[in-house]
Amino acid sequence: MSAHVRRGAVADDFTGATDLAGNWTARGLRTSVLLGLPDDASAEDLTEDDAVVVALKTRSASTDLALDQSVRAGRFLREWGAEQLYDKYCSTFDSTPEGNIGPVADALLELTGASRAVVVPSFPDNGRTVYQGHLFVGDEPLHESPMKDHPLNPMWDSSVPRLLTPQTQHQVGLVPLQVVHQGPDAVRAALAEHEQDGRRLIVVDAVTNEDLAVISTATQDEPLVTGGSGLALGLPARDREPRVLSRVPGRRVVLSGSASRATQQQVASARKVLPHAQLDVAAYTENPEAEVSRLLDLTQVAWQSDPDRAVLIYSVGAPDDVTAARALGDDVSQRIETAFASLATALSSAGASEFIVAGGETSGAVLESLGVRRLEVGQQLSPGVSWLAGTTADGRRHNFVLKSGNFGTEDLFVAGWEGLT
Ligand SMILES: Nc1ncnc2c1ncn2[C@@H]1O[C@H](COP(=O)(O)OP(=O)(O)OP(=O)(O)O)[C@@H](O)[C@H]1O
Ligand SMILES: O=C(O)[C@@H](O)C(=O)CO
């Protein structure tokens, strides 16, 4: 397989999809993001693309739903012409012991007929590295990082083989960094040896982009690879400038439903500069319409006094906010997603044209409610974070940043707008 093949990806959340699409775009691949399961007609618009990412919302969904949608998305991509499928999950391996990373990888092995697939969560540009199978977030092992407190999938272990083993029907192997440093042929030989010994999902260490380039070369003929978005940076770069998105006239808003620590810092920094309000989860639970309308009114008042300034609406300002909200019921996270979804449609109707949305699940809920089906990828703001453009179900053109919880610079909510020309 040459470097110039069609690539398709199935991503388990919307921010993850745009993260990968940004990395492919940065390597010069013309990339589209399709939100939700595509219908057959969508393929007609993709003839010019080198890569297509289907964004699903399956990370925290039931395993049955995740399997069904991932396989249908994979089948669509293969029919479109994808020669290699990329199973994109989170660089912090977000999942529970029941899945969904393992079950989806197993199903895509069957779909593609692949006899094995690498497992590469590493994304060194964002501080995710894997050494001897252990996943680090910056200088902390995963289970000591802020991911230990994630409201949907707290991470309890840092060993990727140990995390994956209870989730998959297959045995799990490991190719350590020492082998990666010997180059692509050594990696290929190690993968073949694991396969012969019956191990079909094989974690490969990577701590730098050079390691990712070795893994990418070693796996260029494989029908399936799995990982965070970092592996995409291992591809040789093509000489094509990314599309540059321009401002869409209208108002600006930041919707942050992310519970991650990096987002809490971004919220704290933006609160010093932007008009802001926190979603009152108890009030929303009591009377959803009234709380959405309070936030909408407040936003419109702020726009009136400064039309060019973004307004920030957030749900977590401090870790205690999550603890407090949890007392309101098991389904509180889902309810908060619905709150942001309703608010987004109300804001779009009220004149918002540019959105920075924080949180993978939150982004999924917001873009689904706006009825955006496809995103163009524009300029990158920081690793994994790009400007995107799409059209809502009722025909409004909007710009978006969909920010994964732990990504983005601290001033993203304030300075990110400057990235638009
Ligand atoms: N105050 C809160 N209390 C409890 N849950 C909350 C609160 N605010 C947001 N949530 C929920 O927590 C989840 C956060 O997940 P989301 O994927 O949006 O962002 P994240 O935590 O940054 O994760 P990721 O790294 O995947 O982007 C969502 O389901 C959201 O509705
Ligand atoms: O890989 C990552 O860390 C992100 O793209 C993501 O999936 C977080 O939602």
Coordinates of C-alpha atoms and ligand atoms in Angstrom, one line a residue:
M1 CA 0.0 0.0 0.0
S2 CA 1.4 3.4 -0.9
A3 CA 1.3 6.4 1.4
H4 CA -1.4 7.8 -1.0
V5 CA -4.3 5.5 -0.1
R6 CA -7.8 6.4 1.0
R7 CA -8.1 6.3 4.7
G8 CA -11.3 6.0 6.8
A9 CA -11.7 6.4 10.5
V10 CA -14.4 5.5 12.9
A11 CA -14.2 7.8 16.0
D12 CA -16.0 7.2 19.2
D13 CA -16.7 10.8 20.0
F14 CA -17.0 14.1 18.1
T15 CA -13.9 15.9 19.5
G16 CA -11.8 12.8 18.9
A17 CA -13.0 12.8 15.3
T18 CA -12.0 16.4 14.7
D19 CA -8.7 15.8 16.6
L20 CA -7.8 13.0 14.1
A21 CA -9.1 15.0 11.1
G22 CA -6.9 17.9 12.2
N23 CA -3.8 15.7 12.3
W24 CA -4.5 14.2 8.9
T25 CA -5.2 17.7 7.5
A26 CA -1.8 18.8 9.0
R27 CA -0.1 16.0 7.0
G28 CA -1.7 17.3 3.8
L29 CA -4.6 14.9 3.5
R30 CA -7.9 16.3 2.2
T31 CA -10.2 15.2 5.1
S32 CA -13.9 15.4 5.8
V33 CA -15.7 14.7 9.0
L34 CA -19.2 13.1 8.9
L35 CA -21.2 13.5 12.1
G36 CA -23.3 10.5 12.9
L37 CA -23.9 7.4 10.8
P38 CA -23.7 8.5 7.1
D39 CA -26.3 7.4 4.6
D40 CA -25.2 6.0 1.2
A41 CA -25.7 9.3 -0.5
S42 CA -23.0 10.9 1.6
A43 CA -20.3 9.0 -0.3
E44 CA -21.1 11.0 -3.5
D45 CA -19.7 14.2 -1.8
L46 CA -16.5 12.5 -0.8
T47 CA -14.9 11.7 -4.1
E48 CA -12.2 14.3 -3.7
D49 CA -11.2 13.3 -0.2
D50 CA -8.1 11.4 0.9
A51 CA -9.5 10.7 4.3
V52 CA -13.0 10.5 5.9
V53 CA -13.7 10.4 9.6
V54 CA -17.1 9.2 10.8
A55 CA -17.8 10.8 14.2
L56 CA -20.0 8.6 16.5
K57 CA -21.1 9.2 20.1
T58 CA -20.3 5.7 21.2
R59 CA -17.6 6.1 23.9
S60 CA -20.0 5.9 26.8
A61 CA -22.9 4.3 24.9
S62 CA -24.1 0.7 25.4
T63 CA -21.7 -1.8 23.9
D64 CA -24.5 -3.1 21.6
L65 CA -25.0 0.4 20.2
A66 CA -21.3 1.0 19.9
L67 CA -20.8 -2.2 18.0
D68 CA -23.7 -1.7 15.7
Q69 CA -22.8 1.9 14.7
S70 CA -19.0 1.3 14.5
V71 CA -19.5 -1.7 12.1
R72 CA -22.0 0.2 10.0
A73 CA -19.6 3.2 9.8
G74 CA -16.7 0.9 9.0
R75 CA -18.7 -0.8 6.2
F76 CA -19.6 2.6 4.8
L77 CA -16.0 3.7 4.7
R78 CA -14.8 0.5 3.0
E79 CA -17.5 0.9 0.4
W80 CA -16.4 4.5 -0.1
G81 CA -12.9 3.0 -0.8
A82 CA -11.0 3.2 2.5
E83 CA -8.0 0.8 2.2
Q84 CA -7.0 1.3 5.8
L85 CA -9.5 1.7 8.6
Y86 CA -8.5 3.7 11.7
D87 CA -10.3 2.9 14.9
K88 CA -10.0 6.2 16.8
Y89 CA -10.5 6.2 20.6
C90 CA -9.3 8.5 23.3
S91 CA -5.5 9.0 23.9
T92 CA -6.3 8.4 27.6
F93 CA -8.0 5.1 26.6
D94 CA -11.3 6.3 28.1
S95 CA -13.4 3.1 28.7
T96 CA -14.8 0.9 31.4
P97 CA -13.8 -2.8 32.0
E98 CA -16.8 -3.7 29.8
G99 CA -15.7 -1.7 26.9
N100 CA -16.2 -0.1 24.4
I101 CA -12.6 0.0 23.0
G102 CA -12.0 -3.8 23.0
P103 CA -15.4 -4.9 21.6
V104 CA -15.3 -2.3 18.8
A105 CA -11.7 -3.3 17.9
D106 CA -12.7 -7.0 17.8
A107 CA -15.6 -6.2 15.6
L108 CA -13.5 -4.1 13.2
L109 CA -10.9 -6.9 13.0
E110 CA -13.7 -9.1 11.8
L111 CA -15.1 -6.5 9.4
T112 CA -11.7 -5.8 7.8
G113 CA -10.5 -9.3 7.8
A114 CA -7.3 -8.1 9.6
S115 CA -5.4 -10.8 11.4
R116 CA -4.1 -8.2 13.9
A117 CA -4.1 -4.5 14.7
V118 CA -1.8 -2.2 16.6
V119 CA -3.1 -0.3 19.7
V120 CA -1.4 3.1 19.8
P121 CA -2.9 5.7 22.2
S122 CA 0.2 7.8 22.2
F123 CA -0.1 11.5 21.2
P124 CA 3.2 13.0 22.4
D125 CA 2.3 16.5 21.1
N126 CA -0.4 16.5 23.8
G127 CA 1.7 14.7 26.4
R128 CA 0.3 11.2 26.0
T129 CA 3.1 8.6 25.8
V130 CA 3.2 4.9 26.2
Y131 CA 6.3 3.2 27.6
Q132 CA 6.4 -0.6 28.4
G133 CA 2.6 -0.5 27.9
H134 CA 2.1 2.1 30.5
L135 CA 0.2 5.2 29.5
F136 CA 1.4 8.6 30.8
V137 CA -0.4 11.9 30.7
G138 CA 2.5 14.4 30.9
D139 CA 4.6 13.1 33.8
E140 CA 1.8 11.2 35.5
P141 CA 0.7 7.7 35.0
L142 CA -2.9 7.6 33.7
H143 CA -4.4 6.4 36.9
E144 CA -2.8 9.2 38.9
S145 CA -3.7 11.9 36.3
P146 CA -7.0 13.9 36.4
M147 CA -8.5 11.0 34.4
K148 CA -8.9 9.1 37.7
D149 CA -11.9 11.4 38.5
H150 CA -13.6 11.5 35.1
P151 CA -17.4 11.5 35.7
L152 CA -18.2 8.9 32.9
N153 CA -15.1 6.7 32.8
P154 CA -12.6 7.2 35.7
M155 CA -9.3 5.5 34.7
W156 CA -8.1 3.0 37.3
D157 CA -5.0 1.6 35.8
S158 CA -2.2 2.8 33.5
S159 CA -1.3 -0.5 31.8
V160 CA -2.9 -0.5 28.4
P161 CA -2.6 -4.3 28.0
R162 CA -4.3 -4.7 31.4
L163 CA -7.0 -2.2 30.5
L164 CA -7.7 -3.9 27.2
T165 CA -7.5 -7.5 28.2
P166 CA -10.9 -7.7 30.0
Q167 CA -12.5 -5.9 27.1
T168 CA -11.4 -8.1 24.2
Q169 CA -11.9 -11.7 23.1
H170 CA -8.3 -11.8 21.9
Q171 CA -5.0 -12.0 23.7
V172 CA -3.1 -8.7 23.9
G173 CA 0.6 -8.3 23.0
L174 CA 3.1 -5.5 23.6
V175 CA 5.9 -4.2 21.3
P176 CA 8.2 -2.3 23.6
L177 CA 10.1 0.9 22.7
Q178 CA 13.4 -0.9 22.4
V179 CA 11.9 -2.7 19.3
V180 CA 10.3 0.5 17.9
H181 CA 13.8 2.1 18.0
Q182 CA 15.1 -0.6 15.8
G183 CA 12.8 0.6 13.0
P184 CA 9.8 -0.5 10.9
D185 CA 11.2 -4.0 9.9
A186 CA 11.7 -4.9 13.6
V187 CA 8.2 -3.7 14.5
R188 CA 6.7 -5.7 11.6
A189 CA 8.6 -8.8 12.8
A190 CA 7.5 -8.4 16.4
L191 CA 3.9 -7.9 15.3
A192 CA 4.1 -11.1 13.2
E193 CA 5.5 -13.0 16.1
H194 CA 2.7 -11.9 18.4
E195 CA 0.2 -12.9 15.7
Q196 CA 1.7 -16.3 15.4
D197 CA 1.4 -16.7 19.2
G198 CA -2.3 -15.9 18.9
R199 CA -2.2 -12.2 20.0
R200 CA -4.3 -10.1 17.7
L201 CA -4.4 -6.7 19.5
I202 CA -0.9 -5.4 20.0
V203 CA 0.0 -2.4 22.1
V204 CA 3.0 -0.5 20.7
D205 CA 5.1 1.9 22.7
A206 CA 5.7 5.4 21.4
V207 CA 7.0 8.4 23.2
T208 CA 7.9 10.7 20.3
N209 CA 6.6 11.5 16.8
E210 CA 9.6 9.7 15.4
D211 CA 8.3 6.5 17.1
L212 CA 4.9 7.1 15.6
A213 CA 6.5 7.4 12.1
V214 CA 8.1 4.0 12.6
I215 CA 4.8 2.4 13.6
S216 CA 3.0 4.1 10.7
T217 CA 5.5 2.8 8.2
A218 CA 5.4 -0.7 9.8
T219 CA 1.6 -0.8 9.5
Q220 CA 1.1 0.8 6.2
D221 CA -0.2 -2.4 4.6
E222 CA -2.5 -3.4 7.5
P223 CA -6.2 -3.1 6.9
L224 CA -6.8 -1.9 10.5
V225 CA -5.0 0.3 12.9
T226 CA -6.3 1.5 16.3
G227 CA -5.3 4.4 18.5
G228 CA -5.5 8.1 19.5
S229 CA -4.9 10.6 16.8
G230 CA -1.1 10.7 17.2
L231 CA -0.5 7.8 14.8
A232 CA -1.8 9.9 12.0
L233 CA 1.2 12.3 12.5
G234 CA 3.5 9.4 11.6
L235 CA 2.4 9.7 7.9
P236 CA 4.8 11.3 5.5
A237 CA 3.7 15.0 5.0
R238 CA 2.2 16.0 1.7
D239 CA 2.7 19.5 0.4
R240 CA -0.8 20.8 0.7
E241 CA -1.8 23.8 2.8
P242 CA -4.9 23.3 5.1
R243 CA -8.0 25.3 4.2
V244 CA -8.2 28.6 6.1
L245 CA -11.7 29.3 7.5
S246 CA -12.9 32.9 7.7
R247 CA -15.2 34.6 10.2
V248 CA -18.9 33.9 9.9
P249 CA -20.7 37.2 10.8
G250 CA -22.7 36.8 14.0
R251 CA -22.3 36.4 17.7
R252 CA -19.9 34.1 19.6
V253 CA -20.3 31.7 22.4
V254 CA -18.3 29.2 24.5
L255 CA -20.3 26.2 25.7
S256 CA -18.3 24.2 28.2
G257 CA -19.8 21.0 29.5
S258 CA -16.4 19.4 30.0
A259 CA -15.4 18.2 33.4
S260 CA -11.7 17.9 32.7
R261 CA -9.1 19.7 34.7
A262 CA -7.6 21.5 31.7
T263 CA -11.1 22.9 30.9
Q264 CA -11.5 24.1 34.4
Q265 CA -8.3 26.1 34.0
Q266 CA -9.6 27.5 30.7
V267 CA -12.9 28.4 32.3
A268 CA -11.1 30.1 35.2
S269 CA -9.0 32.1 32.8
A270 CA -12.0 33.1 30.6
R271 CA -14.1 34.1 33.5
K272 CA -11.6 36.9 34.2
V273 CA -12.3 38.4 30.7
L274 CA -15.6 37.2 29.2
P275 CA -19.2 37.7 30.3
H276 CA -20.1 34.3 31.8
A277 CA -22.7 32.2 33.6
Q278 CA -22.7 28.8 35.1
L279 CA -25.5 26.3 34.3
D280 CA -27.5 25.8 37.5
V281 CA -27.9 22.0 37.4
A282 CA -30.4 22.0 40.3
A283 CA -32.5 24.7 38.6
Y284 CA -32.3 22.9 35.3
T285 CA -33.5 19.7 36.9
E286 CA -36.4 21.5 38.4
N287 CA -37.4 23.5 35.3
P288 CA -35.3 22.9 32.2
E289 CA -37.1 25.5 30.0
A290 CA -36.7 28.3 32.6
E291 CA -33.0 27.6 33.1
V292 CA -32.2 27.6 29.4
S293 CA -34.2 30.8 28.9
R294 CA -32.3 32.4 31.8
L295 CA -29.0 31.6 30.2
L296 CA -30.2 32.7 26.8
D297 CA -31.4 36.1 28.1
L298 CA -28.2 36.6 29.9
T299 CA -26.2 35.9 26.8
Q300 CA -28.3 38.2 24.7
V301 CA -27.9 41.1 27.2
A302 CA -24.1 40.5 27.1
W303 CA -24.0 40.5 23.3
Q304 CA -26.0 43.7 23.2
S305 CA -23.3 45.5 25.2
D306 CA -20.4 44.0 23.3
P307 CA -21.4 42.2 20.1
D308 CA -17.9 40.9 19.3
R309 CA -17.2 39.4 22.7
A310 CA -17.9 35.8 23.3
V311 CA -20.1 34.8 26.2
L312 CA -19.1 31.8 28.3
I313 CA -21.6 29.3 29.6
Y314 CA -20.1 26.4 31.6
S315 CA -21.1 23.6 34.0
V316 CA -17.9 22.9 35.9
G317 CA -15.9 25.6 37.5
A318 CA -14.4 23.5 40.2
P319 CA -14.2 19.7 40.9
D320 CA -16.8 20.1 43.7
D321 CA -19.4 21.0 41.0
V322 CA -19.3 17.5 39.7
T323 CA -19.7 16.0 43.2
A324 CA -22.6 18.3 43.9
A325 CA -24.4 17.6 40.6
R326 CA -24.0 13.8 41.1
A327 CA -26.2 14.1 44.1
L328 CA -29.0 15.1 41.7
G329 CA -29.2 11.6 40.2
D330 CA -27.3 9.0 38.1
D331 CA -28.4 10.5 34.8
V332 CA -27.2 14.0 35.6
S333 CA -24.4 14.0 33.1
Q334 CA -26.9 13.1 30.3
R335 CA -29.2 15.8 31.6
I336 CA -26.4 18.4 31.4
E337 CA -25.7 17.4 27.8
T338 CA -29.3 17.9 27.0
A339 CA -29.2 21.4 28.6
F340 CA -26.2 22.4 26.4
A341 CA -27.9 20.9 23.3
S342 CA -31.1 23.0 23.9
L343 CA -29.1 26.1 24.7
A344 CA -27.1 25.7 21.5
T345 CA -30.2 25.5 19.2
A346 CA -31.6 28.5 21.1
L347 CA -28.4 30.5 20.7
S348 CA -28.1 29.6 17.0
S349 CA -31.6 30.9 16.4
A350 CA -30.7 34.0 18.4
G351 CA -27.7 34.9 16.2
A352 CA -24.7 32.8 17.4
S353 CA -22.6 31.9 14.4
E354 CA -19.4 30.8 16.1
F355 CA -19.1 28.3 18.9
I356 CA -16.3 26.9 20.9
V357 CA -17.6 23.7 22.6
A358 CA -15.6 22.0 25.3
G359 CA -16.0 18.2 26.0
G360 CA -16.4 15.3 23.7
E361 CA -19.9 14.2 24.9
T362 CA -21.0 17.8 25.1
S363 CA -19.8 18.5 21.5
G364 CA -21.7 15.4 20.3
A365 CA -24.9 16.6 22.0
V366 CA -24.5 20.2 20.7
L367 CA -23.8 19.3 17.0
E368 CA -26.5 16.6 16.9
S369 CA -29.0 19.1 18.2
L370 CA -28.0 21.7 15.6
G371 CA -28.3 19.0 12.9
V372 CA -24.8 19.5 11.5
R373 CA -23.9 16.5 9.4
R374 CA -20.5 17.4 8.0
L375 CA -17.5 19.5 9.0
E376 CA -14.8 21.1 7.0
V377 CA -11.4 21.2 8.7
G378 CA -9.6 24.5 8.9
Q379 CA -6.6 26.0 10.7
Q380 CA -5.2 24.2 13.7
L381 CA -5.0 26.2 17.0
S382 CA -3.0 23.7 19.0
P383 CA -2.5 19.9 18.8
G384 CA -5.9 18.2 18.4
V385 CA -7.8 21.5 18.3
S386 CA -8.9 23.1 15.0
W387 CA -11.4 25.5 13.6
L388 CA -14.2 23.7 11.7
A389 CA -17.1 24.8 9.6
G390 CA -20.5 23.3 9.1
T391 CA -24.1 24.0 8.2
T392 CA -27.0 23.4 10.6
A393 CA -30.2 21.5 9.7
D394 CA -31.9 24.8 9.0
G395 CA -29.2 26.0 6.7
R396 CA -27.1 28.3 9.0
R397 CA -23.4 28.3 8.4
H398 CA -21.4 28.2 11.6
N399 CA -17.8 27.9 12.7
F400 CA -16.9 25.5 15.5
V401 CA -14.0 24.5 17.7
L402 CA -14.8 21.1 19.4
K403 CA -12.3 20.8 22.2
S404 CA -11.4 17.5 23.9
G405 CA -11.5 17.9 27.6
N406 CA -7.8 18.0 28.2
F407 CA -6.7 19.8 25.1
G408 CA -6.1 23.4 24.2
T409 CA -4.1 26.3 25.6
E410 CA -5.3 27.9 28.8
D411 CA -6.4 31.1 26.9
L412 CA -8.3 29.1 24.3
F413 CA -11.8 30.5 25.1
V414 CA -10.5 34.1 24.9
A415 CA -7.8 33.9 22.2
G416 CA -9.1 31.0 20.0
W417 CA -11.2 33.5 18.0
E418 CA -8.1 35.3 16.7
G419 CA -7.4 32.1 14.7
L420 CA -10.2 33.0 12.3
T421 CA -9.3 35.4 9.5
Ligands
LIG1 N1 -21.3 19.7 36.9 C1 -21.3 18.5 36.3 N2 -21.6 17.4 37.1 C2 -21.7 16.2 36.6 N3 -21.5 15.9 35.3 C3 -21.2 17.0 34.5 C4 -21.1 18.3 34.9 N4 -20.9 19.1 33.9 C5 -20.8 18.3 32.8 N5 -21.0 17.0 33.2 C6 -21.0 15.9 32.3 O1 -19.8 15.3 32.3 C7 -19.5 14.7 31.0 C8 -18.3 15.4 30.5 O2 -17.8 14.7 29.3 P1 -17.3 15.4 28.0 O3 -16.9 14.3 27.1 O4 -18.3 16.4 27.5 O5 -16.1 16.3 28.5 P2 -14.7 15.9 29.2 O6 -15.0 15.6 30.6 O7 -13.8 16.9 29.0 O8 -14.3 14.6 28.4 P3 -13.4 14.4 27.0 O9 -12.0 14.4 27.5 O10 -14.0 13.2 26.5 O11 -13.7 15.6 26.2 C9 -20.7 15.1 30.1 O12 -21.6 14.0 30.1 C10 -21.3 16.3 30.8 O13 -22.7 16.4 30.6
LIG2 O1 -7.6 11.3 21.8 C1 -8.0 12.2 22.5 O2 -7.5 12.5 23.7 C2 -9.1 13.1 22.1 O3 -9.2 13.1 20.7 C3 -10.4 12.5 22.6 O4 -10.9 11.5 22.1 C4 -11.0 13.1 23.8 O5 -12.4 13.1 23.7

